[in-house]
Amino acid sequence: MEQSFSSARIYSIKKDILDCGRIVCEQEGSGLCFTCGSVVCTPKEQEAIIRQSKTGVKLYQKFMNQKSELDNRKENSISNDEKLKSALEHRDKLLEYDRTVEKRTKVIDDENDYFQIDSKWLDEKERKILKKKKEELDEIMYNRQKKNFTFDFAGRKIVEEKPNFNIDVDDLLKSDTSIFECQDASTFDIPSDLRLVYQDDSNSNGYMQCSVKEENKRLNIRIQDKDLQEMSDDGYCLSLHQPYASLLVAGIKGHEGRVWYTSYRGRLWIHSAGKVPTKQDIEELENMYRHIRGNCEFPKTYPHGCLLGCVDLVDCLPQDEYKIQYPDGEIASPYVFICENAKELSIKFPMKGKHKIFKLDSNIHHAAKKTLLKKI
């Protein structure tokens, strides 16, 4: 007689199940194996079931009921496993979201690349930090005595290691970009109550013959006529993130939102910022304008860090006026640029953007205008 040492007690073995390898002792009694569902019974009980006696029929029905209960437990277990799997996937998704939140929410602003050390908006501490950093970079750049070289014996070449001059101003000053001012002060916006209406001539007491130099000064007087302003092209440019920039020069997006007002009217060149758009951002914006404009042809590519084309800036409306004139408008910013006559360049010119509206480099501006004329 074989024995089973179960819970420190000795029992006789009832059956050794071949399907799952489990050993069943007499104390467990007859029934279905809770592991594999095989029938466990004595030879006498098995003979009664085969003869279909009353005892055998009752025993068979008992086994079938146990099998039904076991199947139900397995189905519930599978359902619980699916819910557990779904919960674990959701947990992992939240953990991944929390882990990458800093990377996803980081603002890439081209304004960080342009600042003045002697800006009047910087306090004394920030001015000292930037000045010290500039001295360190100048020392590295102009010091010809200290140089690092990499000797590549396999490739038989010597490579000079150049220092990295990219400065993360946010990390340097631990502050926002509002402390930096634009390089070109002429692009500052002037409040409506301070806008120029006329220019007083200080030498109006008598006739004075104008020299050639004074004649040239007259050319710099601000244009007061709105129609003349809209006809002008002084090379002013606005930097936008993708995919907004390409949709604007393609004529799909006609309105652009900003938190600041501008009095400028006329041709406005559009530059795409350095941030690379994600596929999700492009699809979401295209779906939105597909719903607004209907089936329209979207750009095939969304290049970044280059001059894309131009539009005519015909108006800059506050949000309350914008809602009156364009009740179905999609822009919710405090000020809205109304753009028309979008033109896309056939050749994209790589360049860096600046804050707000800035003037293009004269060479890039001239080349862009020639490219537009060739396209026409």
GROMACS .gro file of C-alpha atoms in nm, residues 190-371:
model
  182
  190ILE     CA    1   0.329  10.041  -2.974
  191PRO     CA    2  -0.003  10.084  -2.787
  192SER     CA    3  -0.284  10.235  -2.992
  193ASP     CA    4  -0.294  10.554  -2.785
  194LEU     CA    5   0.081  10.610  -2.847
  195ARG     CA    6   0.092  10.532  -3.218
  196LEU     CA    7   0.242  10.795  -3.446
  197VAL     CA    8  -0.013  11.020  -3.616
  198TYR     CA    9   0.226  11.279  -3.758
  199GLN     CA   10   0.592  11.379  -3.731
  200ASP     CA   11   0.666  11.731  -3.623
  201ASP     CA   12   0.936  11.922  -3.811
  202SER     CA   13   1.157  12.096  -3.557
  203ASN     CA   14   1.301  12.326  -3.828
  204SER     CA   15   0.967  12.469  -3.944
  205ASN     CA   16   1.049  12.835  -3.861
  206GLY     CA   17   1.198  12.906  -4.201
  207TYR     CA   18   1.280  12.768  -4.539
  208MET     CA   19   1.581  12.538  -4.538
  209GLN     CA   20   1.715  12.365  -4.844
  210CYS     CA   21   1.716  11.990  -4.792
  211SER     CA   22   2.039  11.808  -4.845
  212VAL     CA   23   2.067  11.463  -4.999
  213LYS     CA   24   2.107  11.315  -4.651
  214GLU     CA   25   1.782  11.478  -4.531
  215GLU     CA   26   1.604  11.354  -4.843
  216ASN     CA   27   1.704  10.998  -4.753
  217LYS     CA   28   1.568  11.047  -4.402
  218ARG     CA   29   1.224  11.113  -4.546
  219LEU     CA   30   1.222  10.763  -4.687
  220ASN     CA   31   1.233  10.623  -4.331
  221ILE     CA   32   0.914  10.799  -4.221
  222ARG     CA   33   0.649  10.549  -4.110
  223ILE     CA   34   0.382  10.488  -4.375
  224GLN     CA   35   0.050  10.614  -4.244
  225ASP     CA   36  -0.174  10.496  -4.529
  226LYS     CA   37  -0.317  10.146  -4.469
  227ASP     CA   38  -0.336  10.055  -4.840
  228LEU     CA   39   0.026  10.157  -4.894
  229GLN     CA   40   0.128   9.954  -4.592
  230GLU     CA   41  -0.038   9.641  -4.731
  231MET     CA   42   0.147   9.688  -5.062
  232SER     CA   43   0.487   9.712  -4.892
  233ASP     CA   44   0.741   9.433  -4.840
  234ASP     CA   45   1.009   9.539  -4.595
  235GLY     CA   46   1.116   9.184  -4.513
  236TYR     CA   47   0.926   9.139  -4.188
  237CYS     CA   48   0.894   8.779  -4.075
  238LEU     CA   49   0.708   8.574  -3.813
  239SER     CA   50   0.833   8.244  -3.675
  240LEU     CA   51   0.572   7.969  -3.618
  241HIS     CA   52   0.592   7.610  -3.501
  242GLN     CA   53   0.502   7.329  -3.738
  243PRO     CA   54   0.252   7.219  -3.862
  244TYR     CA   55   0.090   7.565  -3.822
  245ALA     CA   56   0.351   7.737  -4.042
  246SER     CA   57   0.303   7.513  -4.347
  247LEU     CA   58  -0.077   7.525  -4.320
  248LEU     CA   59  -0.061   7.907  -4.312
  249VAL     CA   60   0.151   7.945  -4.628
  250ALA     CA   61  -0.061   7.677  -4.799
  251GLY     CA   62  -0.371   7.895  -4.747
  252ILE     CA   63  -0.550   7.631  -4.541
  253LYS     CA   64  -0.507   7.826  -4.218
  254GLY     CA   65  -0.605   8.190  -4.265
  255HIS     CA   66  -0.602   8.310  -3.904
  256GLU     CA   67  -0.312   8.302  -3.657
  257GLY     CA   68  -0.351   8.370  -3.284
  258ARG     CA   69  -0.112   8.572  -3.068
  259VAL     CA   70  -0.108   8.718  -2.716
  260TRP     CA   71   0.029   9.052  -2.839
  261TYR     CA   72  -0.093   9.320  -3.082
  262THR     CA   73   0.093   9.448  -3.387
  263SER     CA   74   0.028   9.758  -3.597
  264TYR     CA   75   0.216   9.614  -3.893
  265ARG     CA   76   0.024   9.557  -4.216
  266GLY     CA   77   0.163   9.417  -4.537
  267ARG     CA   78   0.360   9.119  -4.658
  268LEU     CA   79   0.463   8.893  -4.371
  269TRP     CA   80   0.714   8.617  -4.434
  270ILE     CA   81   0.657   8.290  -4.249
  271HIS     CA   82   0.942   8.093  -4.091
  272SER     CA   83   0.908   7.745  -3.939
  273ALA     CA   84   1.067   7.709  -3.596
  274GLY     CA   85   1.324   7.445  -3.504
  275LYS     CA   86   1.087   7.210  -3.321
  276VAL     CA   87   1.015   6.891  -3.516
  277PRO     CA   88   0.638   6.821  -3.524
  278THR     CA   89   0.514   6.480  -3.414
  279LYS     CA   90   0.297   6.264  -3.637
  280GLN     CA   91   0.013   6.291  -3.383
  281ASP     CA   92   0.024   6.675  -3.387
  282ILE     CA   93   0.009   6.678  -3.769
  283GLU     CA   94  -0.282   6.433  -3.786
  284GLU     CA   95  -0.485   6.617  -3.520
  285LEU     CA   96  -0.444   6.956  -3.692
  286GLU     CA   97  -0.515   6.814  -4.037
  287ASN     CA   98  -0.832   6.646  -3.908
  288MET     CA   99  -0.947   6.973  -3.752
  289TYR     CA  100  -0.902   7.173  -4.073
  290ARG     CA  101  -1.044   6.889  -4.280
  291HIS     CA  102  -1.360   6.929  -4.071
  292ILE     CA  103  -1.354   7.309  -4.114
  293ARG     CA  104  -1.243   7.342  -4.478
  294GLY     CA  105  -1.362   7.012  -4.617
  295ASN     CA  106  -1.143   6.794  -4.837
  296CYS     CA  107  -0.839   7.009  -4.915
  297GLU     CA  108  -0.486   6.924  -5.025
  298PHE     CA  109  -0.252   6.927  -4.725
  299PRO     CA  110   0.127   6.972  -4.750
  300LYS     CA  111   0.320   6.651  -4.810
  301THR     CA  112   0.606   6.760  -4.583
  302TYR     CA  113   0.642   6.993  -4.284
  303PRO     CA  114   1.004   7.121  -4.294
  304HIS     CA  115   1.140   7.294  -3.984
  305GLY     CA  116   1.400   7.566  -3.937
  306CYS     CA  117   1.350   7.738  -4.274
  307LEU     CA  118   1.166   8.016  -4.460
  308LEU     CA  119   0.848   7.870  -4.611
  309GLY     CA  120   0.669   8.156  -4.786
  310CYS     CA  121   0.464   8.465  -4.714
  311VAL     CA  122   0.114   8.597  -4.651
  312ASP     CA  123  -0.049   8.939  -4.650
  313LEU     CA  124  -0.127   9.054  -4.295
  314VAL     CA  125  -0.442   9.261  -4.352
  315ASP     CA  126  -0.562   9.305  -3.994
  316CYS     CA  127  -0.495   9.226  -3.628
  317LEU     CA  128  -0.822   9.190  -3.437
  318PRO     CA  129  -0.885   9.167  -3.062
  319GLN     CA  130  -1.075   8.855  -2.962
  320ASP     CA  131  -1.408   9.035  -2.908
  321GLU     CA  132  -1.400   9.194  -3.256
  322TYR     CA  133  -1.280   8.868  -3.408
  323LYS     CA  134  -1.584   8.681  -3.269
  324ILE     CA  135  -1.815   8.945  -3.419
  325GLN     CA  136  -1.657   8.939  -3.766
  326TYR     CA  137  -1.582   8.565  -3.768
  327PRO     CA  138  -1.838   8.392  -3.544
  328ASP     CA  139  -1.718   8.048  -3.660
  329GLY     CA  140  -1.348   8.131  -3.618
  330GLU     CA  141  -1.126   7.863  -3.466
  331ILE     CA  142  -0.879   8.097  -3.288
  332ALA     CA  143  -0.920   8.168  -2.914
  333SER     CA  144  -0.609   8.386  -2.857
  334PRO     CA  145  -0.635   8.748  -2.731
  335TYR     CA  146  -0.530   8.883  -3.074
  336VAL     CA  147  -0.582   8.726  -3.417
  337PHE     CA  148  -0.381   8.795  -3.733
  338ILE     CA  149  -0.602   8.795  -4.044
  339CYS     CA  150  -0.389   8.663  -4.330
  340GLU     CA  151  -0.465   8.649  -4.702
  341ASN     CA  152  -0.291   8.581  -5.034
  342ALA     CA  153  -0.070   8.297  -4.907
  343LYS     CA  154   0.231   8.213  -5.125
  344GLU     CA  155   0.465   7.918  -5.075
  345LEU     CA  156   0.830   7.924  -5.180
  346SER     CA  157   0.945   7.653  -5.418
  347ILE     CA  158   1.286   7.666  -5.247
  348LYS     CA  159   1.298   7.666  -4.866
  349PHE     CA  160   1.577   7.882  -4.717
  350PRO     CA  161   1.732   7.746  -4.393
  351MET     CA  162   1.753   8.012  -4.123
  352LYS     CA  163   1.697   8.078  -3.753
  353GLY     CA  164   1.392   8.256  -3.624
  354LYS     CA  165   1.353   8.531  -3.365
  355HIS     CA  166   1.094   8.652  -3.120
  356LYS     CA  167   0.773   8.820  -3.243
  357ILE     CA  168   0.795   8.999  -3.581
  358PHE     CA  169   1.155   9.049  -3.696
  359LYS     CA  170   1.336   9.162  -4.012
  360LEU     CA  171   1.485   8.908  -4.247
  361ASP     CA  172   1.848   8.911  -4.350
  362SER     CA  173   1.874   9.126  -4.663
  363ASN     CA  174   2.033   8.846  -4.870
  364ILE     CA  175   1.766   8.591  -4.772
  365HIS     CA  176   1.491   8.849  -4.833
  366HIS     CA  177   1.623   8.932  -5.179
  367ALA     CA  178   1.657   8.563  -5.273
  368ALA     CA  179   1.306   8.485  -5.144
  369LYS     CA  180   1.151   8.766  -5.349
  370LYS     CA  181   1.329   8.645  -5.664
  371THR     CA  182   1.202   8.292  -5.599
   0.00000   0.00000   0.00000
